XYZ file of C-alpha atoms in Angstrom:
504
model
C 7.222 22.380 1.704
C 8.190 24.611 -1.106
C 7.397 24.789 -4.508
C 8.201 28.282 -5.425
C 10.800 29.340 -7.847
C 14.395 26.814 -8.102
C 17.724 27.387 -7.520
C 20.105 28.630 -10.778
C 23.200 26.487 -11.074
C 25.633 28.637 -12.507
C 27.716 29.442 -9.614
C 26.919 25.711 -8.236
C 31.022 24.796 -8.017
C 31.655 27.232 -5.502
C 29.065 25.941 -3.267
C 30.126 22.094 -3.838
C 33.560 23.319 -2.845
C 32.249 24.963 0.153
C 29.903 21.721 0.834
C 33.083 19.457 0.610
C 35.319 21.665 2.715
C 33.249 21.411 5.473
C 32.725 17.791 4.916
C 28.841 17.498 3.966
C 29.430 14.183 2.230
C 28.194 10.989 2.650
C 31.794 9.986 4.899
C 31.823 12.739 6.969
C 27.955 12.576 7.835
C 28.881 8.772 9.029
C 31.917 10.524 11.063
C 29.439 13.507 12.271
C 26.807 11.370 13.468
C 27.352 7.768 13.971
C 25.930 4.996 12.116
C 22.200 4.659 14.017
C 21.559 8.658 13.316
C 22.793 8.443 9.584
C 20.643 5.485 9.243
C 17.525 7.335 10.876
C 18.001 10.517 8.649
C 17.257 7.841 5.557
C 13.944 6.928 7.522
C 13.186 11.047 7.520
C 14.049 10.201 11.619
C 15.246 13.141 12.276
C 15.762 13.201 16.301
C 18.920 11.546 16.564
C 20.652 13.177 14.543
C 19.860 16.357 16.277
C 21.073 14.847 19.438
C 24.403 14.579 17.633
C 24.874 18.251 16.141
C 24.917 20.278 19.415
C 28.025 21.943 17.922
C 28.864 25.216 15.645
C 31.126 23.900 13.190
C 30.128 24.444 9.157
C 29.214 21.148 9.176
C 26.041 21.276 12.240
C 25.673 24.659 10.190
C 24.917 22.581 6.718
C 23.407 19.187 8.217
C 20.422 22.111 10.354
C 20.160 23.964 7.089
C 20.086 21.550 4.443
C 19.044 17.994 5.844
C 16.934 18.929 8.956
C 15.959 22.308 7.480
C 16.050 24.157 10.409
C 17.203 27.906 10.657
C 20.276 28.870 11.283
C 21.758 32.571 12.646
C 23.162 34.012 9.107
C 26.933 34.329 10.517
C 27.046 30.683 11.206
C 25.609 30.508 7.443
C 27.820 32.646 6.609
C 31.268 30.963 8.130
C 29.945 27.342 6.201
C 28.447 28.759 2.699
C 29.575 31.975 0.141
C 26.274 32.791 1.379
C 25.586 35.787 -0.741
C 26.086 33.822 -3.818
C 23.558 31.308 -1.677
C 20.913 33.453 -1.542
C 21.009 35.009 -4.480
C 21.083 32.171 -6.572
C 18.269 31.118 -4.743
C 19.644 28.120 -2.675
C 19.160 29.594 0.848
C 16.960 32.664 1.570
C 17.889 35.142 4.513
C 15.169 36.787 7.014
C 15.398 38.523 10.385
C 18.572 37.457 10.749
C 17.692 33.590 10.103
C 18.615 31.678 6.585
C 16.709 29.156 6.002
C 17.420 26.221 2.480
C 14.921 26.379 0.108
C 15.604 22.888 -1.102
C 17.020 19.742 0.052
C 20.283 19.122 -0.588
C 21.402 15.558 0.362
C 24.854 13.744 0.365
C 24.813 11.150 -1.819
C 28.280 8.726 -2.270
C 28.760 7.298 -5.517
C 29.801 3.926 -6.528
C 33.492 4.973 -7.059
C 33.232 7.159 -3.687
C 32.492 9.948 -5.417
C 31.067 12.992 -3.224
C 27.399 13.242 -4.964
C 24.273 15.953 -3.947
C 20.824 14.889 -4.407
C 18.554 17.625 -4.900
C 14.979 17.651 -4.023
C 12.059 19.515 -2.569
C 11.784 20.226 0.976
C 10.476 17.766 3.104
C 10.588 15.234 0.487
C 13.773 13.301 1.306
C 11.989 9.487 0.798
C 11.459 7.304 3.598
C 9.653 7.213 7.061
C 6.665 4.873 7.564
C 4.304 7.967 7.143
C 5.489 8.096 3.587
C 6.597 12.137 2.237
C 2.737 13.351 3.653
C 2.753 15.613 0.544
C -0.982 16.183 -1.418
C 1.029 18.700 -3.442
C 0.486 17.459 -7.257
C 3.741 19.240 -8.774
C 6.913 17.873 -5.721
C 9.933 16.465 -6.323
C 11.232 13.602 -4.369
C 14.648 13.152 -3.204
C 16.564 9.931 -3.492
C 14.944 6.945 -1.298
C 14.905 3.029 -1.433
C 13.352 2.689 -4.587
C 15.629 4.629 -6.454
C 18.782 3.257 -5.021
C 17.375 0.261 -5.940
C 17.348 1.054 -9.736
C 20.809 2.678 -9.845
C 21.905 -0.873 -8.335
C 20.224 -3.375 -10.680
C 21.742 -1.213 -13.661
C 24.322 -2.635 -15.914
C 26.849 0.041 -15.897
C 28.711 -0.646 -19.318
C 30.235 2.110 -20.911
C 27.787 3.157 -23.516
C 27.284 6.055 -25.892
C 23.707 6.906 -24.993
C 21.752 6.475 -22.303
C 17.972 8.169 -21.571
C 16.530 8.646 -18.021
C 12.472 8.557 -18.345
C 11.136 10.242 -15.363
C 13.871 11.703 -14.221
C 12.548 13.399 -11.023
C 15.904 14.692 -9.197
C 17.955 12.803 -11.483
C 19.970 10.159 -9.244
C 19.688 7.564 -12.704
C 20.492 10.388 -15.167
C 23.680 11.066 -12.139
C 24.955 7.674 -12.549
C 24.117 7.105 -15.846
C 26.766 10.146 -16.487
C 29.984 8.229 -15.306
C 29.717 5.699 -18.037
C 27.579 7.088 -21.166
C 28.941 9.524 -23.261
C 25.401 11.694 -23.733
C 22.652 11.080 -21.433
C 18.738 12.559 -22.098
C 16.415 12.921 -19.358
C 13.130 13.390 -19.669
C 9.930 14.268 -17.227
C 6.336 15.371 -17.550
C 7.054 17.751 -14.390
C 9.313 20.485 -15.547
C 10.285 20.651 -11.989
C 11.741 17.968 -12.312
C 14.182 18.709 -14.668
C 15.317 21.596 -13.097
C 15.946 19.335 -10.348
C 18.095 17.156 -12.349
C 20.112 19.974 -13.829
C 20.501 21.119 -10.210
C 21.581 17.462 -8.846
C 24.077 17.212 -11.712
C 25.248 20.328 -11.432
C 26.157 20.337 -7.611
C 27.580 16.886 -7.982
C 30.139 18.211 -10.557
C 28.315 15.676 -13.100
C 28.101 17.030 -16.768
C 25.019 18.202 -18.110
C 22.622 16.300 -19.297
C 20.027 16.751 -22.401
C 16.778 17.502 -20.920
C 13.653 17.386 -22.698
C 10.273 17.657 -21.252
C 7.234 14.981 -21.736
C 5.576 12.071 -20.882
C 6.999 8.636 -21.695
C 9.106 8.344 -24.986
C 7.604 11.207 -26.652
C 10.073 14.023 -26.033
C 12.681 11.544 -27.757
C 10.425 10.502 -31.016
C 12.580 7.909 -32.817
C 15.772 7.957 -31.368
C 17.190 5.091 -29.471
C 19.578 4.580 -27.052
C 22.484 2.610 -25.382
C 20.335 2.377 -21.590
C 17.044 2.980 -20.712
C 16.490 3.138 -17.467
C 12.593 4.664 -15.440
C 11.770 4.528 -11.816
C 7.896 5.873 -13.439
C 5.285 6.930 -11.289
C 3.819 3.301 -10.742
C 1.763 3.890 -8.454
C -1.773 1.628 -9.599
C -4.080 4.491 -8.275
C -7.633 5.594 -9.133
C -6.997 8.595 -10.771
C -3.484 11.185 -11.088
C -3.870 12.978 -8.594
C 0.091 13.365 -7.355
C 2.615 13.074 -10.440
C 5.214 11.847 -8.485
C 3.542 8.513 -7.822
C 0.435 8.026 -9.905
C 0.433 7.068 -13.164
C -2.380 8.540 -14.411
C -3.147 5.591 -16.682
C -5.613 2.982 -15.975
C -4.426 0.512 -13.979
C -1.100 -0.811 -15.268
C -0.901 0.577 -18.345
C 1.734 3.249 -18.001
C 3.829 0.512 -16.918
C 2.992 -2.096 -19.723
C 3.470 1.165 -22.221
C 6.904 2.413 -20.611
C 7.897 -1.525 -21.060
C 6.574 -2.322 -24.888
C 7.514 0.879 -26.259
C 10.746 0.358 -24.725
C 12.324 -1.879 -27.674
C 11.653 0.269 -30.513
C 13.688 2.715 -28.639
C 16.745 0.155 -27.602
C 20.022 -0.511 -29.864
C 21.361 -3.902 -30.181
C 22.548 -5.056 -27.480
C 21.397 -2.086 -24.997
C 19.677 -2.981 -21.363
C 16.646 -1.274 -20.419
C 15.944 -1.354 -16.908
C 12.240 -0.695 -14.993
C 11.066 -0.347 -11.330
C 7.122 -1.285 -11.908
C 3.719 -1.873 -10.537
C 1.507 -4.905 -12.249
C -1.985 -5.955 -11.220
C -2.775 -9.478 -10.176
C -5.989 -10.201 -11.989
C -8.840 -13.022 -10.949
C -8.382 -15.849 -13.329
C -5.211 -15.097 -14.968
C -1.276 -15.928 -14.063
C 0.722 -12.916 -13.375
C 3.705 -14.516 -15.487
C 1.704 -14.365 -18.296
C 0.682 -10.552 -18.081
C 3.907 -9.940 -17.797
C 5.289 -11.974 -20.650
C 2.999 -10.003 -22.807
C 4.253 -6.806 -21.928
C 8.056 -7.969 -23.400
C 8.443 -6.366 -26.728
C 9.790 -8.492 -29.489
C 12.928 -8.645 -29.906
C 13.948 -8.454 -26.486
C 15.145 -10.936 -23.912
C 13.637 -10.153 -20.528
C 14.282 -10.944 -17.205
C 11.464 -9.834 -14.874
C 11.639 -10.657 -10.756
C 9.122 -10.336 -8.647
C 10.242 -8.621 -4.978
C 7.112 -8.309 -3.517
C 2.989 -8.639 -3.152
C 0.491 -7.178 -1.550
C -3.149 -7.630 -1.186
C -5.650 -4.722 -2.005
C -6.125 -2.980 0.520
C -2.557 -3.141 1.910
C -1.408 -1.403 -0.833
C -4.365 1.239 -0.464
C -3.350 2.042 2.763
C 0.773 2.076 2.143
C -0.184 5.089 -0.957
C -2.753 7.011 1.402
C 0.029 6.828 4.099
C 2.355 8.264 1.838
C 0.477 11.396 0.666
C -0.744 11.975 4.660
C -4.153 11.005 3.788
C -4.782 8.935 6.832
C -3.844 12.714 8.942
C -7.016 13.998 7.112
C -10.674 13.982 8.357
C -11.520 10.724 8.904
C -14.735 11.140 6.560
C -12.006 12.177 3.648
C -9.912 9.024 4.403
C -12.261 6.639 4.246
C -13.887 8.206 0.709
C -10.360 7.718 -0.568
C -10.148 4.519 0.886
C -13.385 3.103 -0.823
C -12.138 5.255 -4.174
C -9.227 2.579 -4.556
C -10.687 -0.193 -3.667
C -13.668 0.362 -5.890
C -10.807 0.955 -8.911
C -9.466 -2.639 -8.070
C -12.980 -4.217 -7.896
C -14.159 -3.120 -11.646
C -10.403 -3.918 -12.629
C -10.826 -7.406 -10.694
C -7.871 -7.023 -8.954
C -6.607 -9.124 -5.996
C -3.366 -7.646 -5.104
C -0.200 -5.809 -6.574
C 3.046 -7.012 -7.588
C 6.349 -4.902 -7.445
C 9.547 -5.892 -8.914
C 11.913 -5.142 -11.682
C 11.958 -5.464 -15.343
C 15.034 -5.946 -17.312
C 14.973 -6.083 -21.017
C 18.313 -6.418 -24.176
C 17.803 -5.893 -27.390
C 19.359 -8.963 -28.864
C 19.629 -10.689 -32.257
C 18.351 -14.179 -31.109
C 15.043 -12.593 -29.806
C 14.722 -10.739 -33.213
C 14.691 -13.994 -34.856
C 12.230 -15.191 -32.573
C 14.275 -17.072 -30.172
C 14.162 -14.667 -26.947
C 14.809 -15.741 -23.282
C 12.233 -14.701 -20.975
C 12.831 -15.294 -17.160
C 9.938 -14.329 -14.970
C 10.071 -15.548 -11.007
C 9.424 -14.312 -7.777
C 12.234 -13.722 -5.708
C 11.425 -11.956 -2.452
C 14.807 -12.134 -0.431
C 17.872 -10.372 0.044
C 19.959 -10.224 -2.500
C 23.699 -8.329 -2.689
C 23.322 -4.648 -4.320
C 24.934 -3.988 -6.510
C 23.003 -6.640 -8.589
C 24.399 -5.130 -11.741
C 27.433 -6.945 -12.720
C 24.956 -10.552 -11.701
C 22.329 -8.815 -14.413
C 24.800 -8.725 -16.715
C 25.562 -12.539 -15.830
C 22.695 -13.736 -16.397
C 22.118 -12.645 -19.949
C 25.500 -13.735 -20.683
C 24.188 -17.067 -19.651
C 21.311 -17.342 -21.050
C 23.180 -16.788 -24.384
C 24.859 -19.506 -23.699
C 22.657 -21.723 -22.294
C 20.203 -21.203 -26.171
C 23.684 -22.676 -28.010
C 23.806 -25.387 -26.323
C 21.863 -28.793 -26.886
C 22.492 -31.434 -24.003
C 25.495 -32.734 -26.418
C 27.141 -29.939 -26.502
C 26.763 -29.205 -22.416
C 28.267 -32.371 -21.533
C 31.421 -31.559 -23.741
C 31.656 -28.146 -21.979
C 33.660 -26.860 -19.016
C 32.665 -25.083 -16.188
C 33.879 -23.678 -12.882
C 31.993 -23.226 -9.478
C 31.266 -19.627 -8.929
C 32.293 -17.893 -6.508
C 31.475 -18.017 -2.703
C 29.458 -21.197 -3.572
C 28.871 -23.251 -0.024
C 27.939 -26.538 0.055
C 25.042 -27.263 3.027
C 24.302 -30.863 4.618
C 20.479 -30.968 5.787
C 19.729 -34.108 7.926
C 18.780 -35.495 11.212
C 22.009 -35.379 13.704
C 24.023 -38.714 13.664
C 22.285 -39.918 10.690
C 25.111 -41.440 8.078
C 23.799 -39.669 5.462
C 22.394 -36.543 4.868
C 18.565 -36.170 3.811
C 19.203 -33.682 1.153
C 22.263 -31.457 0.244
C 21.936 -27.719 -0.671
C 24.194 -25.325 -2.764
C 24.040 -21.577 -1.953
C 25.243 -18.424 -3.451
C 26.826 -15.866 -1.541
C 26.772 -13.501 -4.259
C 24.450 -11.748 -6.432
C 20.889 -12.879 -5.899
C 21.945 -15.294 -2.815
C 19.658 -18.103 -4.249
C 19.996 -21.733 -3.026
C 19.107 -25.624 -4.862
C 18.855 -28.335 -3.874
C 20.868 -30.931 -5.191
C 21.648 -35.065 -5.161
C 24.630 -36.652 -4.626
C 25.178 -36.131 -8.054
C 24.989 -32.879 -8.384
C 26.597 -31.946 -5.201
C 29.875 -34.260 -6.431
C 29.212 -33.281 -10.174
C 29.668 -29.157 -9.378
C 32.218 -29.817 -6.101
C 35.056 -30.938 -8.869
C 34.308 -28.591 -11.344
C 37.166 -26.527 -12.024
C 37.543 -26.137 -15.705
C 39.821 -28.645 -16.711
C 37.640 -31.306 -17.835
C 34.403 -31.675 -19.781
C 31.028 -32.475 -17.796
C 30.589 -35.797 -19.641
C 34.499 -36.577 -18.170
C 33.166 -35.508 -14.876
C 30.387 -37.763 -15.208
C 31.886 -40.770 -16.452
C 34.048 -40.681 -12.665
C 31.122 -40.264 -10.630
C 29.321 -42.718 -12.543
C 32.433 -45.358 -11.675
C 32.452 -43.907 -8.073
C 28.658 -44.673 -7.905
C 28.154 -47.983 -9.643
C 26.305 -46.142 -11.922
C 25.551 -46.768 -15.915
C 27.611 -43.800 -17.302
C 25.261 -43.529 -20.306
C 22.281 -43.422 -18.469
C 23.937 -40.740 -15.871
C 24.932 -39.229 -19.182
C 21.153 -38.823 -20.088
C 19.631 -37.293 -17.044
C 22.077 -35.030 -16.200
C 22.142 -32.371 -18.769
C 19.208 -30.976 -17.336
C 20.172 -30.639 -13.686
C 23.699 -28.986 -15.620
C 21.629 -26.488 -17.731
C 19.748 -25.193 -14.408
C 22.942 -24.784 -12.187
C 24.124 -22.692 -15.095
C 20.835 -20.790 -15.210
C 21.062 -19.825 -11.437
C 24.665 -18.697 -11.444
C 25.904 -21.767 -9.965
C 28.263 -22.831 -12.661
C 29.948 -20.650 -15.160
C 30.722 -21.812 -18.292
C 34.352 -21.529 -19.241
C 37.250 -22.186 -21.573
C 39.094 -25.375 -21.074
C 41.963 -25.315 -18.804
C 45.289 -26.694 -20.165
C-alpha cells in the first residue's frame, strides 16, 4: 500500500478520455467481466475477475493496472494510457520494463449514468470480510457500502451550497457537484483532499472548495444548503487509524458532528449522517439520540443495525488485519476495547442514519423527531422517500383529527394488499398493507383500514369515505368517525397514503 507522494490533476482529461475509450467504466466492466466477477471485485475478490481478463486489449491493460494492481509490460501501458503524461504526473510509475498504478482508480456510474472515477489508496478499495487490513494511520479509502449508502439516502435538491465533512476520496462532495452550485469539502487528513480533488477531477466534476480540519472548524460560521459526513465513527479506544476512529470518547464525535450541525444549516437545508451510538446500561437508545437533535431541526434517525460488544470489537480488528498479528497483540487489543466499553457501560453499538432540516416549526419549538429501528431492505435510492417523509410530517403537524377527516388522499404507489389466515377459513385473521417502494415497510390493518385506504383515490374526503364503510358495516358513522383519525394519521406517517388535492 502506498502512501507516498499523489497524483497532480492537471492533465487528468486526457487520461479520462483515454479511460473511457477503452471502456473502463462501470458498463463496460459489467460487459468485460460478467455480473458474479464485477460483484466479487466490490468484495476486494479479486480471482474471478482475473479468470475473465486473459486478453490484451486496453481494457485487461487498465482493469490489471488500476483495479487488481498488477504490473503490466509498459507497451501494453502504453497502447491503453498517454502513458508518459501517466507517469509523470504521477498516476502510474514505470520500472524494468513493468508500470505499475500508484493509486486506485475505480469506475464508479453515477445516478444519471454518468462515467465517474473513484480515487483511493492502493489496496484500499472497501469491502472483503477481512476488512482493508491497513494499520497505516494516514490511508484513504475508496468507495465501499457505507458510502454508497450515504450518497443514496441524500436528498438531491438543487441547492446553492453544499459541504462534505470528511471527505476522504470525495464520492459525497462527487455527487453533491451535479446539483449544488459550490460545494466545500473538508478533512483532517490532507490526503484526503488531494484525493477528492483527484476523484473530481478524473470524473470531469468541477472543483470543489477544499479546506482542511476537523469537524466544522475549517468553515467557522458559514452555513450551507446540504451537509452531508460519512465521519470516522468508529467507537474505538483510542485514534489510532483516522479513517475509522474517531478519536473522541466514545460517541462524541458523532453527537458533536450532529449538534453542531444546525448552527451550520439554512432554512430548509437537509443534513445527512452515517453514525455510530453506544447502547448504555439503564438508558433507552431513543433517548440518547433525541438529545443529540439540535434545536431547530426536525430529525429523522433509523436504526439499521446492532451489535453486541464484542462483535463489533472483532468486525474493527478484522478490518485493520489485527487478527493476522501475533496472537499475544490481538488479544491485548481485544481486551483494550472491551475494557473502553466496560468503564463506558456499554452493551452494544448501534449503526444507522441521521437525517436532520432546518425548519421553521422546530424553531418555534414544534419539531418532528422520528427515531425507529428499521433493519430490512429498503429500495436505494431512499432519497426522493427522505424527502417524503418530511413533506409529511409537515403535514401531518397542520392537521388536527378534524381537519384529516376533511382531507383527501391517494394510495401510494406499488401498495399491495396481503390476506393472512388459515386456508379455507371465510375470513382472513388479519390483513396487511405493504410498500414496494422506498423503505418497503408493512401494517397491519382491520377491515377498516384495509377498505378505508383500498378506495382512496382523491376524490372524496376521509370522513365521506368513512361515512360508506360505516353504512357497509352497520357501523355508527360518528363513532367510526372518532377512532379513525388515528389509524389515518399513521398510514400517512409510513408512506401509505399521500395527502392530496381534491379531485374534481
Amino acid at each position: 500500500m502506498s502512501t507516498t507522494s499523489l497524483p497532480v490533476s492537471d492533465r487528468s482529461p486526457r487520461l479520462r478520455e483515454a479511460l473511457i475509450a477503452a471502456a473502463f467504466t462501470a458498463d463496460g466492466l459489467l460487459d468485460l467481466l460478467g455480473a458474479p466477477a464485477y460483484a466479487a471485485l466490490a468484495r476486494s475478490e479479486t480471482v474471478p475477475a482475473l479468470r475473465a481478463i486473459r486478453g490484451d486489449s486496453p481494457l485487461d491493460t487498465l482493469v490489471r493496472l488500476f483495479l487488481l494492481q498488477h504490473p503490466v509490460p509498459y507497451e501494453r501501458a502504453r497502447a491503453a494510457l498517454p502513458l508518459a503524461e501517466c507517469i509523470e504526473d504521477g498516476w502510474v510509475s514505470h520500472t524494468d520494463g513493468e508500470v505499475r498504478a500508484t493509486v486506485d482508480v475505480r469506475p464508479y456510474g453515477g445516478p444519471e449514468g454518468q462515467d465517474w472515477y473513484i480515487v483511493s489508496d492502493l489496496g484500499c478499495a472497501v469491502g472483503g470480510a477481512g476488512g482493508i487490513g491497513s494499520r497505516e494511520e494516514g490511508v484513504v479509502l475508496g468507495v465501499g457500502g457505507a458510502s454508497t449508502t450515504l450518497a443514496g439516502i441524500t436528498v438531491r435538491a438543487p441547492v446553492a451550497s453544499a459541504l462534505d465533512v470528511g471527505a476522504g476520496s470525495g464520492i459525497q462532495a462527487l455527487h453533491a457537484s451535479q446539483h449544488a452550485t459550490r460545494v466545500t469539502a473538508t478533512d483532517l487528513n490532507p490526503r484526503a483532499l488531494d484525493f477528492t480533488r483527484l476523484t473530481l477531477a478524473l470524473s470531469g466534476a468541477p472543483a470543489a472548495e477544499l479546506r482542511l480540519g476537523s469537524l466544522y472548524e475549517p468553515v467557522g460560521t458559514e452555513t450551507y444548503d446540504l451537509i452531508v459526513s460519512n465521519p470516522p465513527f468508529v467507537i474505538s479506544p483510542g485514534a489510532r487509524l483516522t479513517y475509522r476512529d474517531g478519536g473522541m470518547g466514545g460517541d462524541d464525535l458523532c453527537r458533536t458532528l450532529v449538534q453542531q450541525s444546525g448552527d451550520r444549516l439554512n432554512e430548509g437545508g437537509y443534513a445527512h449522517f452515517l453514525a455510530n451510538w453506544q447502547h448504555v446500561e439503564g438508558e433507552e437508545w431513543q433517548s440518547r439520540l433525541s438529545s443529540w437533535v439540535p434545536h431547530g431541526c426536525d430529525a429523522w434517525i433509523v436504526q439499521r443495525e446492532v451489535q453486541d460488544v464484542t462483535q463489533y470489537a472483532e468486525l474493527w480488528l478484522r478490518d485493520s488485519g489485527d487478527h493476522r498479528t501475533d496472537p499475544s497483540e490481538y488479544a491485548e487489543r481485544y481486551d483494550a476495547w472491551l475494557d473502553e466499553f466496560e468503564a463506558r457501560k456499554t452493551k452494544g453499538v448501534g449503526f444507522g442514519w441521521i437525517t436532520l432540516r432546518k425548519s421553521a416549526a422546530a424553531a418555534a419549538g414544534n419539531p418532528s423527531v422520528v427515531i425507529e429501528e428499521w433493519p430490512h431492505a429498503v429500495e436505494q435510492p431512499l432519497g426522493p422517500a427522505v424527502q417524503a417523509h418530511f413533506a409529511r410530517q409537515d403535514y401531518l403537524r397542520e392537521q388536527d383529527d378534524a381537519a384529516l377527516l376533511t382531507g383527501h388522499f391517494t394510495l401510494a404507489a406499488e401498495v399491495v394488499q396481503e390476506q393472512v389466515g388459515l386456508p379455507g377459513a371465510e375470513d382472513p385473521e388479519h390483513v396487511v398493507l405493504r410498500q414496494n417502494r422506498g423503505m418497503r415497510r408493512a401494517t397491519k390493518v382491520d377491515a377498516v383500514g384495509a377498505g378505508f385506504a383500498g378506495v382512496c383515490d382523491g376524490t372524496l374526503p376521509a370522513g365521506r369515505i368513512l361515512d360508506a364503510i360505516a353504512q357497509l358495516m352497520n357501523e355508527d358513522p360518528v363513532l367510526l368517525r372518532d377512532r379513525t383519525p388515528q389509524a389515518i394519521r399513521l398510514l400517512v406517517e409510513e408512506g401509505f397514503l399521500e395527502p392530496v388535492a381534491p379531485v374534481s
